[in-house]
JSON list of C-alpha atoms in Angstrom, two decimals:
[
{"chain": "A", "resi": 920, "resn": "UNK", "atom": "CA", "xyz": [-28.04, -8.97, -11.51]},
{"chain": "A", "resi": 921, "resn": "UNK", "atom": "CA", "xyz": [-24.11, -9.20, -12.05]},
{"chain": "A", "resi": 922, "resn": "UNK", "atom": "CA", "xyz": [-22.79, -12.22, -10.02]},
{"chain": "A", "resi": 923, "resn": "UNK", "atom": "CA", "xyz": [-18.87, -12.66, -9.55]},
{"chain": "A", "resi": 924, "resn": "UNK", "atom": "CA", "xyz": [-16.81, -15.59, -8.87]},
{"chain": "A", "resi": 925, "resn": "UNK", "atom": "CA", "xyz": [-13.26, -16.54, -7.36]},
{"chain": "A", "resi": 926, "resn": "UNK", "atom": "CA", "xyz": [-11.20, -19.41, -9.27]},
{"chain": "A", "resi": 927, "resn": "UNK", "atom": "CA", "xyz": [-7.89, -20.60, -8.42]},
{"chain": "A", "resi": 928, "resn": "UNK", "atom": "CA", "xyz": [-5.70, -22.50, -6.30]},
{"chain": "A", "resi": 929, "resn": "UNK", "atom": "CA", "xyz": [-6.79, -22.80, -2.47]},
{"chain": "A", "resi": 930, "resn": "UNK", "atom": "CA", "xyz": [-3.11, -23.95, -1.40]},
{"chain": "A", "resi": 931, "resn": "UNK", "atom": "CA", "xyz": [0.17, -21.50, -2.46]},
{"chain": "A", "resi": 932, "resn": "UNK", "atom": "CA", "xyz": [3.58, -22.67, -0.95]},
{"chain": "A", "resi": 933, "resn": "UNK", "atom": "CA", "xyz": [5.85, -19.69, 0.80]},
{"chain": "A", "resi": 934, "resn": "UNK", "atom": "CA", "xyz": [7.62, -17.52, -1.31]},
{"chain": "A", "resi": 935, "resn": "UNK", "atom": "CA", "xyz": [5.28, -18.60, -4.72]},
{"chain": "A", "resi": 936, "resn": "UNK", "atom": "CA", "xyz": [2.88, -16.12, -6.38]},
{"chain": "A", "resi": 937, "resn": "UNK", "atom": "CA", "xyz": [-0.79, -16.55, -5.63]},
{"chain": "A", "resi": 938, "resn": "UNK", "atom": "CA", "xyz": [-3.24, -15.94, -8.42]},
{"chain": "A", "resi": 939, "resn": "UNK", "atom": "CA", "xyz": [-7.08, -15.58, -8.59]},
{"chain": "A", "resi": 940, "resn": "UNK", "atom": "CA", "xyz": [-9.55, -15.47, -11.21]},
{"chain": "A", "resi": 941, "resn": "UNK", "atom": "CA", "xyz": [-12.99, -13.45, -11.19]},
{"chain": "A", "resi": 942, "resn": "UNK", "atom": "CA", "xyz": [-15.59, -14.54, -13.64]},
{"chain": "A", "resi": 943, "resn": "UNK", "atom": "CA", "xyz": [-18.63, -11.83, -13.75]},
{"chain": "A", "resi": 944, "resn": "UNK", "atom": "CA", "xyz": [-21.58, -12.93, -15.51]},
{"chain": "A", "resi": 945, "resn": "UNK", "atom": "CA", "xyz": [-24.86, -10.99, -15.72]},
{"chain": "A", "resi": 946, "resn": "UNK", "atom": "CA", "xyz": [-23.36, -7.68, -17.51]},
{"chain": "A", "resi": 947, "resn": "UNK", "atom": "CA", "xyz": [-20.13, -6.97, -18.93]},
{"chain": "A", "resi": 948, "resn": "UNK", "atom": "CA", "xyz": [-17.37, -5.46, -17.06]},
{"chain": "A", "resi": 949, "resn": "UNK", "atom": "CA", "xyz": [-17.12, -3.13, -19.64]},
{"chain": "A", "resi": 950, "resn": "UNK", "atom": "CA", "xyz": [-20.36, -1.10, -18.97]},
{"chain": "A", "resi": 951, "resn": "UNK", "atom": "CA", "xyz": [-21.26, 1.20, -16.51]},
{"chain": "A", "resi": 952, "resn": "UNK", "atom": "CA", "xyz": [-18.90, 3.38, -14.57]},
{"chain": "A", "resi": 953, "resn": "UNK", "atom": "CA", "xyz": [-17.80, 0.57, -12.28]},
{"chain": "A", "resi": 954, "resn": "UNK", "atom": "CA", "xyz": [-14.22, -0.57, -10.89]},
{"chain": "A", "resi": 955, "resn": "UNK", "atom": "CA", "xyz": [-13.34, -3.93, -10.62]},
{"chain": "A", "resi": 956, "resn": "UNK", "atom": "CA", "xyz": [-11.84, -4.62, -7.24]},
{"chain": "A", "resi": 957, "resn": "UNK", "atom": "CA", "xyz": [-9.82, -7.10, -4.80]},
{"chain": "A", "resi": 958, "resn": "UNK", "atom": "CA", "xyz": [-10.58, -7.33, -0.86]},
{"chain": "A", "resi": 959, "resn": "UNK", "atom": "CA", "xyz": [-9.20, -9.77, 1.38]},
{"chain": "A", "resi": 960, "resn": "UNK", "atom": "CA", "xyz": [-9.92, -11.16, 4.96]},
{"chain": "A", "resi": 961, "resn": "UNK", "atom": "CA", "xyz": [-7.37, -12.68, 7.33]},
{"chain": "A", "resi": 962, "resn": "UNK", "atom": "CA", "xyz": [-8.79, -15.34, 9.71]},
{"chain": "A", "resi": 963, "resn": "UNK", "atom": "CA", "xyz": [-9.89, -13.26, 13.05]},
{"chain": "A", "resi": 964, "resn": "UNK", "atom": "CA", "xyz": [-8.71, -9.93, 11.69]},
{"chain": "A", "resi": 965, "resn": "UNK", "atom": "CA", "xyz": [-10.64, -6.85, 9.63]},
{"chain": "A", "resi": 966, "resn": "UNK", "atom": "CA", "xyz": [-11.22, -6.83, 5.61]},
{"chain": "A", "resi": 967, "resn": "UNK", "atom": "CA", "xyz": [-8.15, -5.32, 3.49]},
{"chain": "A", "resi": 968, "resn": "UNK", "atom": "CA", "xyz": [-8.62, -2.99, 0.37]},
{"chain": "A", "resi": 969, "resn": "UNK", "atom": "CA", "xyz": [-5.42, -4.84, -2.26]},
{"chain": "A", "resi": 970, "resn": "UNK", "atom": "CA", "xyz": [-6.78, -2.54, -5.18]},
{"chain": "A", "resi": 971, "resn": "UNK", "atom": "CA", "xyz": [-8.67, -2.06, -8.53]},
{"chain": "A", "resi": 972, "resn": "UNK", "atom": "CA", "xyz": [-8.80, -2.16, -12.21]},
{"chain": "A", "resi": 973, "resn": "UNK", "atom": "CA", "xyz": [-10.93, -0.52, -14.70]},
{"chain": "A", "resi": 974, "resn": "UNK", "atom": "CA", "xyz": [-11.55, -1.82, -17.98]},
{"chain": "A", "resi": 975, "resn": "UNK", "atom": "CA", "xyz": [-9.78, 0.48, -19.61]},
{"chain": "A", "resi": 976, "resn": "UNK", "atom": "CA", "xyz": [-6.63, -0.82, -17.65]},
{"chain": "A", "resi": 977, "resn": "UNK", "atom": "CA", "xyz": [-5.75, 1.65, -15.27]},
{"chain": "A", "resi": 978, "resn": "UNK", "atom": "CA", "xyz": [-4.90, 0.46, -11.95]},
{"chain": "A", "resi": 979, "resn": "UNK", "atom": "CA", "xyz": [-4.90, 1.82, -8.40]},
{"chain": "A", "resi": 980, "resn": "UNK", "atom": "CA", "xyz": [-3.45, -0.70, -5.51]},
{"chain": "A", "resi": 981, "resn": "UNK", "atom": "CA", "xyz": [-3.13, -0.41, -2.01]},
{"chain": "A", "resi": 982, "resn": "UNK", "atom": "CA", "xyz": [0.56, 1.29, -1.13]},
{"chain": "A", "resi": 983, "resn": "UNK", "atom": "CA", "xyz": [1.04, -1.39, 1.42]},
{"chain": "A", "resi": 984, "resn": "UNK", "atom": "CA", "xyz": [0.94, -4.24, -1.48]},
{"chain": "A", "resi": 985, "resn": "UNK", "atom": "CA", "xyz": [1.83, -2.28, -4.27]},
{"chain": "A", "resi": 986, "resn": "UNK", "atom": "CA", "xyz": [5.58, -3.73, -4.86]},
{"chain": "A", "resi": 987, "resn": "UNK", "atom": "CA", "xyz": [4.10, -7.45, -4.58]},
{"chain": "A", "resi": 988, "resn": "UNK", "atom": "CA", "xyz": [0.23, -6.92, -6.61]},
{"chain": "A", "resi": 989, "resn": "UNK", "atom": "CA", "xyz": [-1.15, -6.58, -9.93]},
{"chain": "A", "resi": 990, "resn": "UNK", "atom": "CA", "xyz": [-4.51, -6.87, -11.34]},
{"chain": "A", "resi": 991, "resn": "UNK", "atom": "CA", "xyz": [-5.34, -7.35, -14.63]},
{"chain": "A", "resi": 992, "resn": "UNK", "atom": "CA", "xyz": [-8.35, -7.47, -17.38]},
{"chain": "A", "resi": 993, "resn": "UNK", "atom": "CA", "xyz": [-9.56, -9.72, -19.69]},
{"chain": "A", "resi": 994, "resn": "UNK", "atom": "CA", "xyz": [-12.80, -8.07, -21.14]},
{"chain": "A", "resi": 995, "resn": "UNK", "atom": "CA", "xyz": [-13.49, -10.64, -24.42]},
{"chain": "A", "resi": 996, "resn": "UNK", "atom": "CA", "xyz": [-13.82, -13.38, -21.15]},
{"chain": "A", "resi": 997, "resn": "UNK", "atom": "CA", "xyz": [-15.62, -10.55, -18.45]},
{"chain": "A", "resi": 998, "resn": "UNK", "atom": "CA", "xyz": [-12.40, -11.83, -16.17]},
{"chain": "A", "resi": 999, "resn": "UNK", "atom": "CA", "xyz": [-10.35, -10.09, -14.32]},
{"chain": "A", "resi": 1000, "resn": "UNK", "atom": "CA", "xyz": [-7.41, -11.11, -12.18]},
{"chain": "A", "resi": 1001, "resn": "UNK", "atom": "CA", "xyz": [-4.96, -11.17, -9.45]},
{"chain": "A", "resi": 1002, "resn": "UNK", "atom": "CA", "xyz": [-1.57, -11.90, -8.86]},
{"chain": "A", "resi": 1003, "resn": "UNK", "atom": "CA", "xyz": [0.47, -11.28, -5.77]},
{"chain": "A", "resi": 1004, "resn": "UNK", "atom": "CA", "xyz": [4.05, -12.16, -5.48]},
{"chain": "A", "resi": 1005, "resn": "UNK", "atom": "CA", "xyz": [6.22, -13.76, -2.71]},
{"chain": "A", "resi": 1006, "resn": "UNK", "atom": "CA", "xyz": [3.67, -14.92, -0.88]},
{"chain": "A", "resi": 1007, "resn": "UNK", "atom": "CA", "xyz": [4.13, -15.31, 2.54]},
{"chain": "A", "resi": 1008, "resn": "UNK", "atom": "CA", "xyz": [1.11, -16.95, 5.68]},
{"chain": "A", "resi": 1009, "resn": "UNK", "atom": "CA", "xyz": [0.31, -13.85, 6.72]},
{"chain": "A", "resi": 1010, "resn": "UNK", "atom": "CA", "xyz": [-0.99, -13.44, 3.33]},
{"chain": "A", "resi": 1011, "resn": "UNK", "atom": "CA", "xyz": [-3.27, -16.48, 4.09]},
{"chain": "A", "resi": 1012, "resn": "UNK", "atom": "CA", "xyz": [-6.54, -14.86, 3.62]},
{"chain": "A", "resi": 1013, "resn": "UNK", "atom": "CA", "xyz": [-10.73, -15.10, 1.96]},
{"chain": "A", "resi": 1014, "resn": "UNK", "atom": "CA", "xyz": [-10.16, -13.32, -1.19]},
{"chain": "A", "resi": 1015, "resn": "UNK", "atom": "CA", "xyz": [-12.86, -11.38, -2.44]},
{"chain": "A", "resi": 1016, "resn": "UNK", "atom": "CA", "xyz": [-13.60, -10.00, -6.00]},
{"chain": "A", "resi": 1017, "resn": "UNK", "atom": "CA", "xyz": [-15.73, -7.05, -5.79]},
{"chain": "A", "resi": 1018, "resn": "UNK", "atom": "CA", "xyz": [-17.40, -4.22, -8.13]},
{"chain": "A", "resi": 1019, "resn": "UNK", "atom": "CA", "xyz": [-16.68, -0.91, -6.83]},
{"chain": "A", "resi": 1020, "resn": "UNK", "atom": "CA", "xyz": [-19.21, 1.92, -8.16]},
{"chain": "A", "resi": 1021, "resn": "UNK", "atom": "CA", "xyz": [-17.80, 5.13, -10.37]},
{"chain": "A", "resi": 1022, "resn": "UNK", "atom": "CA", "xyz": [-18.67, 8.56, -9.26]},
{"chain": "A", "resi": 1023, "resn": "UNK", "atom": "CA", "xyz": [-18.88, 9.89, -6.24]},
{"chain": "A", "resi": 1024, "resn": "UNK", "atom": "CA", "xyz": [-19.85, 7.21, -3.93]},
{"chain": "A", "resi": 1025, "resn": "UNK", "atom": "CA", "xyz": [-17.42, 4.78, -4.22]},
{"chain": "A", "resi": 1026, "resn": "UNK", "atom": "CA", "xyz": [-18.73, 1.80, -2.74]},
{"chain": "A", "resi": 1027, "resn": "UNK", "atom": "CA", "xyz": [-18.37, -1.94, -2.94]},
{"chain": "A", "resi": 1028, "resn": "UNK", "atom": "CA", "xyz": [-21.56, -2.90, -4.44]},
{"chain": "A", "resi": 1029, "resn": "UNK", "atom": "CA", "xyz": [-21.57, -6.38, -5.38]},
{"chain": "A", "resi": 1030, "resn": "UNK", "atom": "CA", "xyz": [-19.00, -9.14, -4.10]},
{"chain": "A", "resi": 1031, "resn": "UNK", "atom": "CA", "xyz": [-17.90, -12.62, -5.20]},
{"chain": "A", "resi": 1032, "resn": "UNK", "atom": "CA", "xyz": [-18.33, -15.56, -2.22]},
{"chain": "A", "resi": 1033, "resn": "UNK", "atom": "CA", "xyz": [-14.61, -15.49, -1.45]},
{"chain": "A", "resi": 1034, "resn": "UNK", "atom": "CA", "xyz": [-12.56, -18.30, -1.74]},
{"chain": "A", "resi": 1035, "resn": "UNK", "atom": "CA", "xyz": [-10.19, -19.56, 1.45]},
{"chain": "A", "resi": 1036, "resn": "UNK", "atom": "CA", "xyz": [-6.28, -19.51, -0.10]},
{"chain": "A", "resi": 1037, "resn": "UNK", "atom": "CA", "xyz": [-3.69, -20.52, 2.57]},
{"chain": "A", "resi": 1038, "resn": "UNK", "atom": "CA", "xyz": [0.08, -20.20, 2.54]},
{"chain": "A", "resi": 1039, "resn": "UNK", "atom": "CA", "xyz": [1.59, -23.38, 3.51]},
{"chain": "A", "resi": 1040, "resn": "UNK", "atom": "CA", "xyz": [4.66, -25.53, 2.53]},
{"chain": "B", "resi": 271, "resn": "UNK", "atom": "CA", "xyz": [-3.63, 4.97, 5.80]},
{"chain": "B", "resi": 272, "resn": "UNK", "atom": "CA", "xyz": [-6.98, 6.31, 7.82]},
{"chain": "B", "resi": 273, "resn": "UNK", "atom": "CA", "xyz": [-7.71, 4.23, 10.82]},
{"chain": "B", "resi": 274, "resn": "UNK", "atom": "CA", "xyz": [-11.42, 3.36, 11.58]},
{"chain": "B", "resi": 275, "resn": "UNK", "atom": "CA", "xyz": [-12.30, 2.04, 15.31]},
{"chain": "B", "resi": 276, "resn": "UNK", "atom": "CA", "xyz": [-15.05, 0.50, 16.10]},
{"chain": "B", "resi": 277, "resn": "UNK", "atom": "CA", "xyz": [-16.77, 0.05, 19.24]},
{"chain": "B", "resi": 278, "resn": "UNK", "atom": "CA", "xyz": [-17.94, -2.39, 20.63]},
{"chain": "B", "resi": 279, "resn": "UNK", "atom": "CA", "xyz": [-16.31, -5.38, 19.79]},
{"chain": "B", "resi": 280, "resn": "UNK", "atom": "CA", "xyz": [-19.21, -7.38, 20.53]},
{"chain": "B", "resi": 281, "resn": "UNK", "atom": "CA", "xyz": [-22.68, -6.05, 21.18]},
{"chain": "B", "resi": 282, "resn": "UNK", "atom": "CA", "xyz": [-25.31, -8.87, 22.66]},
{"chain": "B", "resi": 283, "resn": "UNK", "atom": "CA", "xyz": [-29.14, -7.40, 22.54]},
{"chain": "B", "resi": 284, "resn": "UNK", "atom": "CA", "xyz": [-32.66, -9.21, 21.96]},
{"chain": "B", "resi": 285, "resn": "UNK", "atom": "CA", "xyz": [-34.69, -9.42, 18.99]},
{"chain": "B", "resi": 286, "resn": "UNK", "atom": "CA", "xyz": [-36.91, -6.25, 19.14]},
{"chain": "B", "resi": 287, "resn": "UNK", "atom": "CA", "xyz": [-34.08, -3.87, 20.47]},
{"chain": "B", "resi": 288, "resn": "UNK", "atom": "CA", "xyz": [-32.36, -1.03, 19.42]},
{"chain": "B", "resi": 289, "resn": "UNK", "atom": "CA", "xyz": [-28.56, -1.61, 18.20]},
{"chain": "B", "resi": 290, "resn": "UNK", "atom": "CA", "xyz": [-25.85, 1.67, 17.96]},
{"chain": "B", "resi": 291, "resn": "UNK", "atom": "CA", "xyz": [-22.57, 0.54, 16.77]},
{"chain": "B", "resi": 292, "resn": "UNK", "atom": "CA", "xyz": [-20.16, 3.07, 16.25]},
{"chain": "B", "resi": 293, "resn": "UNK", "atom": "CA", "xyz": [-17.11, 3.96, 13.92]},
{"chain": "B", "resi": 294, "resn": "UNK", "atom": "CA", "xyz": [-14.45, 6.74, 15.19]},
{"chain": "B", "resi": 295, "resn": "UNK", "atom": "CA", "xyz": [-12.02, 7.80, 11.99]},
{"chain": "B", "resi": 296, "resn": "UNK", "atom": "CA", "xyz": [-8.55, 8.58, 12.87]},
{"chain": "B", "resi": 297, "resn": "UNK", "atom": "CA", "xyz": [-9.20, 12.31, 10.54]},
{"chain": "B", "resi": 298, "resn": "UNK", "atom": "CA", "xyz": [-11.80, 13.70, 9.43]},
{"chain": "B", "resi": 299, "resn": "UNK", "atom": "CA", "xyz": [-13.76, 11.44, 6.61]},
{"chain": "B", "resi": 300, "resn": "UNK", "atom": "CA", "xyz": [-14.12, 13.16, 3.63]},
{"chain": "B", "resi": 301, "resn": "UNK", "atom": "CA", "xyz": [-17.30, 14.46, 2.24]},
{"chain": "B", "resi": 302, "resn": "UNK", "atom": "CA", "xyz": [-18.37, 11.83, 5.05]},
{"chain": "B", "resi": 303, "resn": "UNK", "atom": "CA", "xyz": [-17.40, 9.13, 2.38]},
{"chain": "B", "resi": 304, "resn": "UNK", "atom": "CA", "xyz": [-18.07, 6.41, 4.69]},
{"chain": "B", "resi": 305, "resn": "UNK", "atom": "CA", "xyz": [-20.22, 3.22, 4.17]},
{"chain": "B", "resi": 306, "resn": "UNK", "atom": "CA", "xyz": [-21.45, 0.34, 6.43]},
{"chain": "B", "resi": 307, "resn": "UNK", "atom": "CA", "xyz": [-21.37, -3.45, 5.16]},
{"chain": "B", "resi": 308, "resn": "UNK", "atom": "CA", "xyz": [-23.01, -6.33, 7.31]},
{"chain": "B", "resi": 309, "resn": "UNK", "atom": "CA", "xyz": [-21.30, -9.99, 6.78]},
{"chain": "B", "resi": 310, "resn": "UNK", "atom": "CA", "xyz": [-23.41, -12.87, 7.82]},
{"chain": "B", "resi": 311, "resn": "UNK", "atom": "CA", "xyz": [-21.46, -16.08, 8.73]},
{"chain": "B", "resi": 312, "resn": "UNK", "atom": "CA", "xyz": [-19.83, -17.95, 5.95]},
{"chain": "B", "resi": 313, "resn": "UNK", "atom": "CA", "xyz": [-21.10, -15.41, 3.79]},
{"chain": "B", "resi": 314, "resn": "UNK", "atom": "CA", "xyz": [-19.57, -12.18, 1.49]},
{"chain": "B", "resi": 315, "resn": "UNK", "atom": "CA", "xyz": [-19.90, -8.32, 3.53]},
{"chain": "B", "resi": 316, "resn": "UNK", "atom": "CA", "xyz": [-23.17, -6.75, 1.99]},
{"chain": "B", "resi": 317, "resn": "UNK", "atom": "CA", "xyz": [-23.55, -2.76, 1.51]},
{"chain": "B", "resi": 318, "resn": "UNK", "atom": "CA", "xyz": [-26.19, -1.35, 3.68]},
{"chain": "B", "resi": 319, "resn": "UNK", "atom": "CA", "xyz": [-25.33, 2.15, 4.15]},
{"chain": "B", "resi": 320, "resn": "UNK", "atom": "CA", "xyz": [-23.10, 4.64, 1.79]},
{"chain": "B", "resi": 321, "resn": "UNK", "atom": "CA", "xyz": [-22.48, 8.23, 2.49]},
{"chain": "B", "resi": 322, "resn": "UNK", "atom": "CA", "xyz": [-22.54, 8.00, 5.88]},
{"chain": "B", "resi": 323, "resn": "UNK", "atom": "CA", "xyz": [-26.60, 8.23, 5.74]},
{"chain": "B", "resi": 324, "resn": "UNK", "atom": "CA", "xyz": [-28.09, 6.80, 2.85]},
{"chain": "B", "resi": 325, "resn": "UNK", "atom": "CA", "xyz": [-29.17, 3.10, 2.51]},
{"chain": "B", "resi": 326, "resn": "UNK", "atom": "CA", "xyz": [-28.29, 1.16, 0.03]},
{"chain": "B", "resi": 327, "resn": "UNK", "atom": "CA", "xyz": [-30.98, -0.21, -2.46]},
{"chain": "B", "resi": 328, "resn": "UNK", "atom": "CA", "xyz": [-33.20, -2.89, -0.94]},
{"chain": "B", "resi": 329, "resn": "UNK", "atom": "CA", "xyz": [-32.18, -2.24, 2.76]},
{"chain": "B", "resi": 330, "resn": "UNK", "atom": "CA", "xyz": [-35.12, -2.01, 5.27]},
{"chain": "B", "resi": 331, "resn": "UNK", "atom": "CA", "xyz": [-35.42, 1.27, 6.93]},
{"chain": "B", "resi": 332, "resn": "UNK", "atom": "CA", "xyz": [-34.99, -0.11, 9.79]},
{"chain": "B", "resi": 333, "resn": "UNK", "atom": "CA", "xyz": [-31.35, 0.39, 9.12]},
{"chain": "B", "resi": 334, "resn": "UNK", "atom": "CA", "xyz": [-29.99, 3.93, 9.69]},
{"chain": "B", "resi": 335, "resn": "UNK", "atom": "CA", "xyz": [-26.56, 5.86, 9.25]},
{"chain": "B", "resi": 336, "resn": "UNK", "atom": "CA", "xyz": [-25.63, 9.05, 11.07]},
{"chain": "B", "resi": 337, "resn": "UNK", "atom": "CA", "xyz": [-22.59, 11.33, 11.45]},
{"chain": "B", "resi": 338, "resn": "UNK", "atom": "CA", "xyz": [-19.75, 13.11, 9.70]},
{"chain": "B", "resi": 339, "resn": "UNK", "atom": "CA", "xyz": [-15.94, 13.89, 10.17]},
{"chain": "B", "resi": 340, "resn": "UNK", "atom": "CA", "xyz": [-14.56, 11.61, 12.69]},
{"chain": "B", "resi": 341, "resn": "UNK", "atom": "CA", "xyz": [-17.89, 10.11, 14.29]},
{"chain": "B", "resi": 342, "resn": "UNK", "atom": "CA", "xyz": [-20.14, 7.83, 12.71]},
{"chain": "B", "resi": 343, "resn": "UNK", "atom": "CA", "xyz": [-23.06, 5.73, 14.16]},
{"chain": "B", "resi": 344, "resn": "UNK", "atom": "CA", "xyz": [-25.41, 2.39, 12.30]},
{"chain": "B", "resi": 345, "resn": "UNK", "atom": "CA", "xyz": [-28.70, 2.46, 14.06]},
{"chain": "B", "resi": 346, "resn": "UNK", "atom": "CA", "xyz": [-30.99, -0.65, 13.99]},
{"chain": "B", "resi": 347, "resn": "UNK", "atom": "CA", "xyz": [-33.74, -0.37, 15.42]},
{"chain": "B", "resi": 348, "resn": "UNK", "atom": "CA", "xyz": [-35.86, -3.28, 16.51]},
{"chain": "B", "resi": 349, "resn": "UNK", "atom": "CA", "xyz": [-33.18, -5.64, 15.80]},
{"chain": "B", "resi": 350, "resn": "UNK", "atom": "CA", "xyz": [-34.66, -9.01, 13.71]},
{"chain": "B", "resi": 351, "resn": "UNK", "atom": "CA", "xyz": [-33.15, -12.43, 14.01]},
{"chain": "B", "resi": 352, "resn": "UNK", "atom": "CA", "xyz": [-32.12, -12.08, 10.83]},
{"chain": "B", "resi": 353, "resn": "UNK", "atom": "CA", "xyz": [-29.72, -8.78, 11.74]},
{"chain": "B", "resi": 354, "resn": "UNK", "atom": "CA", "xyz": [-27.39, -10.44, 13.62]},
{"chain": "B", "resi": 355, "resn": "UNK", "atom": "CA", "xyz": [-24.33, -10.53, 12.36]},
{"chain": "B", "resi": 356, "resn": "UNK", "atom": "CA", "xyz": [-20.69, -8.63, 12.22]},
{"chain": "B", "resi": 357, "resn": "UNK", "atom": "CA", "xyz": [-20.92, -4.72, 10.82]},
{"chain": "B", "resi": 358, "resn": "UNK", "atom": "CA", "xyz": [-17.91, -3.11, 9.29]},
{"chain": "B", "resi": 359, "resn": "UNK", "atom": "CA", "xyz": [-17.60, 0.58, 8.35]},
{"chain": "B", "resi": 360, "resn": "UNK", "atom": "CA", "xyz": [-15.45, 1.88, 5.70]},
{"chain": "B", "resi": 361, "resn": "UNK", "atom": "CA", "xyz": [-13.98, 5.29, 4.47]},
{"chain": "B", "resi": 362, "resn": "UNK", "atom": "CA", "xyz": [-13.45, 6.04, 0.90]},
{"chain": "B", "resi": 363, "resn": "UNK", "atom": "CA", "xyz": [-12.58, 9.74, 1.13]},
{"chain": "B", "resi": 364, "resn": "UNK", "atom": "CA", "xyz": [-8.88, 8.75, 0.93]},
{"chain": "B", "resi": 365, "resn": "UNK", "atom": "CA", "xyz": [-6.87, 6.33, -0.08]},
{"chain": "B", "resi": 366, "resn": "UNK", "atom": "CA", "xyz": [-5.94, 3.80, 1.05]},
{"chain": "B", "resi": 367, "resn": "UNK", "atom": "CA", "xyz": [-9.41, 2.43, 1.47]},
{"chain": "B", "resi": 368, "resn": "UNK", "atom": "CA", "xyz": [-9.69, 1.02, 4.84]},
{"chain": "B", "resi": 369, "resn": "UNK", "atom": "CA", "xyz": [-12.29, -0.97, 6.92]},
{"chain": "B", "resi": 370, "resn": "UNK", "atom": "CA", "xyz": [-12.80, -0.77, 10.81]},
{"chain": "B", "resi": 371, "resn": "UNK", "atom": "CA", "xyz": [-12.34, -4.52, 12.50]},
{"chain": "B", "resi": 372, "resn": "UNK", "atom": "CA", "xyz": [-15.75, -5.14, 12.78]},
{"chain": "B", "resi": 373, "resn": "UNK", "atom": "CA", "xyz": [-18.55, -5.00, 15.69]},
{"chain": "B", "resi": 374, "resn": "UNK", "atom": "CA", "xyz": [-20.44, -8.35, 16.69]},
{"chain": "B", "resi": 375, "resn": "UNK", "atom": "CA", "xyz": [-23.78, -8.22, 16.53]},
{"chain": "B", "resi": 376, "resn": "UNK", "atom": "CA", "xyz": [-24.97, -11.06, 18.94]},
{"chain": "B", "resi": 377, "resn": "UNK", "atom": "CA", "xyz": [-28.31, -12.54, 20.51]},
{"chain": "B", "resi": 378, "resn": "UNK", "atom": "CA", "xyz": [-28.32, -11.86, 24.04]}
]
């Protein structure tokens, strides 16, 4: 069974870049028909989809974040990563890396435990 | 962007009772591409239902989903103590994917 684990700095200063990595274990992110996503959960608010990457390198981002976000993949390490530039307090959230099924039902079937990233000086 | 509105915000019930959670979309959900997730405190969400009514692997049959178009329902019959959590609906029929704000199911 695939497992995902987020890692990266928990505290980021305003205007700087948030960087997180997701390590996938229990399976290769190049096998099967999956996409690899980032989703965040603002404290006391709802869930927000950030974007996804396919192991081929193709990406798709939420238009609300597209100007600041990039997702990359390192298949040799079985990892994918998130970069979010010019962060502000509103970017404080729990960030999840998630596996998204391909095909018709593009649902999120495996989640990392999540990591709280705080934006503060 | 499609807005999903869940109601009620909080639902207080006792174990053994039936829970009915609602999710209303601001526009038709293409092909009823709607999912439900359960999130317990301190844990990541877990997929329960996809395609509006199909249970995910390992989900007990007391969970059922229904609806189409703009109105969807998650029903939990005979609540178990472990069912008290927050439930989110999510649509994947149009971009960007969006979630409802959640319904908290608490013990009465």
